[in-house]
C-alpha positions as a printed Julia matrix, in Angstrom:
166×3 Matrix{Float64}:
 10.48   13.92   -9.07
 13.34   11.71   -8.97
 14.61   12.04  -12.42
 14.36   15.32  -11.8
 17.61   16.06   -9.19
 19.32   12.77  -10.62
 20.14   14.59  -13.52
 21.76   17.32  -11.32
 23.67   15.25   -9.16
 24.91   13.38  -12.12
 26.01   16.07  -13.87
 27.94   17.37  -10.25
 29.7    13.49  -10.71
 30.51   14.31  -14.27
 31.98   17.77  -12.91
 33.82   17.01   -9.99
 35.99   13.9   -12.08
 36.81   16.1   -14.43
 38.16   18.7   -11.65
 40.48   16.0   -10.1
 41.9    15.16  -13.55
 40.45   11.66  -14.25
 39.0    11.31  -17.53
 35.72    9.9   -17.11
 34.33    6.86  -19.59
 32.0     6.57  -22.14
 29.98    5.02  -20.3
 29.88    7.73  -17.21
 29.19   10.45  -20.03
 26.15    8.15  -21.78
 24.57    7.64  -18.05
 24.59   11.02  -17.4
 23.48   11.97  -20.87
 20.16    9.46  -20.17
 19.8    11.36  -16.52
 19.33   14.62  -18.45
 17.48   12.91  -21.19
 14.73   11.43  -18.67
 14.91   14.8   -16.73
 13.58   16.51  -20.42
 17.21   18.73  -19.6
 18.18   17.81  -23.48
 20.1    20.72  -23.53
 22.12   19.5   -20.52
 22.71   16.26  -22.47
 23.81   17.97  -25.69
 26.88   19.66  -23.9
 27.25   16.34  -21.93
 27.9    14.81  -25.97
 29.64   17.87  -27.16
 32.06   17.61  -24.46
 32.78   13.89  -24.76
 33.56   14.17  -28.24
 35.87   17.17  -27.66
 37.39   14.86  -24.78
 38.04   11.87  -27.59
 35.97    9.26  -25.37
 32.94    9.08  -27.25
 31.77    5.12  -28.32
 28.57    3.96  -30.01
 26.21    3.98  -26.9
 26.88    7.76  -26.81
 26.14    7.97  -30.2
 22.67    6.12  -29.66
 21.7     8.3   -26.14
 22.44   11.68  -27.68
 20.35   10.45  -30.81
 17.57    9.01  -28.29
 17.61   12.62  -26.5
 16.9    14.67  -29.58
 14.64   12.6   -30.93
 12.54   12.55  -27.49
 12.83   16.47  -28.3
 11.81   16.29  -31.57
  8.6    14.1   -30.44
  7.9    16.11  -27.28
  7.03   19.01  -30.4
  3.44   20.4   -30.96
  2.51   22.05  -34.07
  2.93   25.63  -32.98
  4.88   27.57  -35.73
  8.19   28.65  -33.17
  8.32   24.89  -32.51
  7.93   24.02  -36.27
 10.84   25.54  -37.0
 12.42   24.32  -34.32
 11.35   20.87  -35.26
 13.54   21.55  -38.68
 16.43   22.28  -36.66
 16.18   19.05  -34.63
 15.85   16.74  -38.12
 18.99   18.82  -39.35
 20.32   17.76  -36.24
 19.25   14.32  -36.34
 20.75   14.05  -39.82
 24.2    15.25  -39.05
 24.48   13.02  -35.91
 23.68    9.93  -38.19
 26.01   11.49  -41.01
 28.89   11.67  -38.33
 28.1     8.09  -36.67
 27.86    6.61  -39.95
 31.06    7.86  -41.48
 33.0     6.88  -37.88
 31.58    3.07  -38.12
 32.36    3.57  -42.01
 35.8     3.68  -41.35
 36.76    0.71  -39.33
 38.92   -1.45  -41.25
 37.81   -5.06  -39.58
 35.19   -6.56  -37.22
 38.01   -6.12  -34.25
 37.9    -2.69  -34.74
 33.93   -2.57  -34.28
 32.98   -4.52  -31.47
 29.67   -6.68  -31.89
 27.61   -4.8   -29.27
 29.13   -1.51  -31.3
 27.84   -3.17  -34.97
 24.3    -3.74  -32.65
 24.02   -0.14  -31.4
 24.54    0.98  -35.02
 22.06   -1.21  -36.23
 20.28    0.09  -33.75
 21.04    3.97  -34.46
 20.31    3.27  -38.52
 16.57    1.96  -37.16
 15.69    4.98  -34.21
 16.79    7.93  -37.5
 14.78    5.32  -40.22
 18.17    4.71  -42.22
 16.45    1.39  -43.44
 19.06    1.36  -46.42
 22.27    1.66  -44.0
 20.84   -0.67  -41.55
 20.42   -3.36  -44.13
 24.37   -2.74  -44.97
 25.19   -3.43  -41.49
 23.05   -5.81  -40.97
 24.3    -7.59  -43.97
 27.67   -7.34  -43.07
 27.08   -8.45  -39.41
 25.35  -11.7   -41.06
 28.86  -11.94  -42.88
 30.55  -11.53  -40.07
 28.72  -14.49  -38.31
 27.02  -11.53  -35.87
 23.88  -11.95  -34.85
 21.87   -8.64  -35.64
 19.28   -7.28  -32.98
 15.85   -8.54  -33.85
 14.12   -5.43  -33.67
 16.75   -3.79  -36.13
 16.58   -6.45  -38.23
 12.5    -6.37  -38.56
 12.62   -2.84  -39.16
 14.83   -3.06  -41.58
 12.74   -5.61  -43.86
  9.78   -4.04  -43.27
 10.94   -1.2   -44.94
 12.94   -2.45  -47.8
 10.98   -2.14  -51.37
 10.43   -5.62  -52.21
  9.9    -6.48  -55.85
  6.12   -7.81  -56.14
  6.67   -9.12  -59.88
């Protein structure tokens, strides 16, 4: 029951900052994105993502809850034809979120502009939408960059690479 009015009252917080004219932070926008993401509002949380990145505040943890949220929605799916087809919508979706996330870590130009916990969240991202081949990138190039990759993402990631038996 809790979850359930958090989400409200966070997205009242959101609302009333951006009434007095303070841009709120990442970090505000991804907390109230997981409110409406444990609340099951993933609607809520999809105009909580759209309007970050039309507000130019947006940073990798966003990137990770709005994936979380959809994928939550695509789980929370049964088999029942209307949802079917809505379950094609969400993997479209899925894949365009990684698509975008992918070409904004893309182009950083050094490991300054990509913080380490950023690098980790993408690792992270490439493992929750099974990018096993763009996780091993990153992963490789955080080894390069003396970064130590998540072990989780780095698990997944060799589990799932095709290892020559011969």
């Amino acid at each position: 029951y809790e979850d359930m009015s958090l989400w409200q009252e966070a997205l009242q917080l959101l609302s009333s900052t951006v009434d007095a004219y303070v841009m709120p932070s990442a970090e505000v926008h991804t907390a109230v994105m997981g409110a409406c993401r444990r609340a099951l509002q993933w609607q809520e949380a999809l105009g909580v993502f759209e309007d970050m990145q039309w507000s130019g505040v947006g940073s990798m943890g966003s990137w990770e809850q709005v994936i979380r949220t959809v994928l939550d929605l695509r789980d929370s799916l049964g088999t029942h034809k209307r949802k079917v087809a809505r379950h094609r919508w969400i993997s479209g979706a899925i894949k365009m979120l990684f698509d975008n996330m992918w070409n904004l870590t893309s182009s950083f130009h050094s490991d300054q502009d990509l913080t380490s916990a950023d690098q980790r969240r993408a690792a992270t991202i490439c493992r929750l939408t099974e990018k096993w081949q763009e996780g091993l990138t990153l992963c490789s190039h955080m080894i390069q960059s003396s970064l130590l990759p998540d072990a989780t993402d780095i698990a997944y990631t060799m589990e799932r690479c095709p290892w020559d038996s011969a």
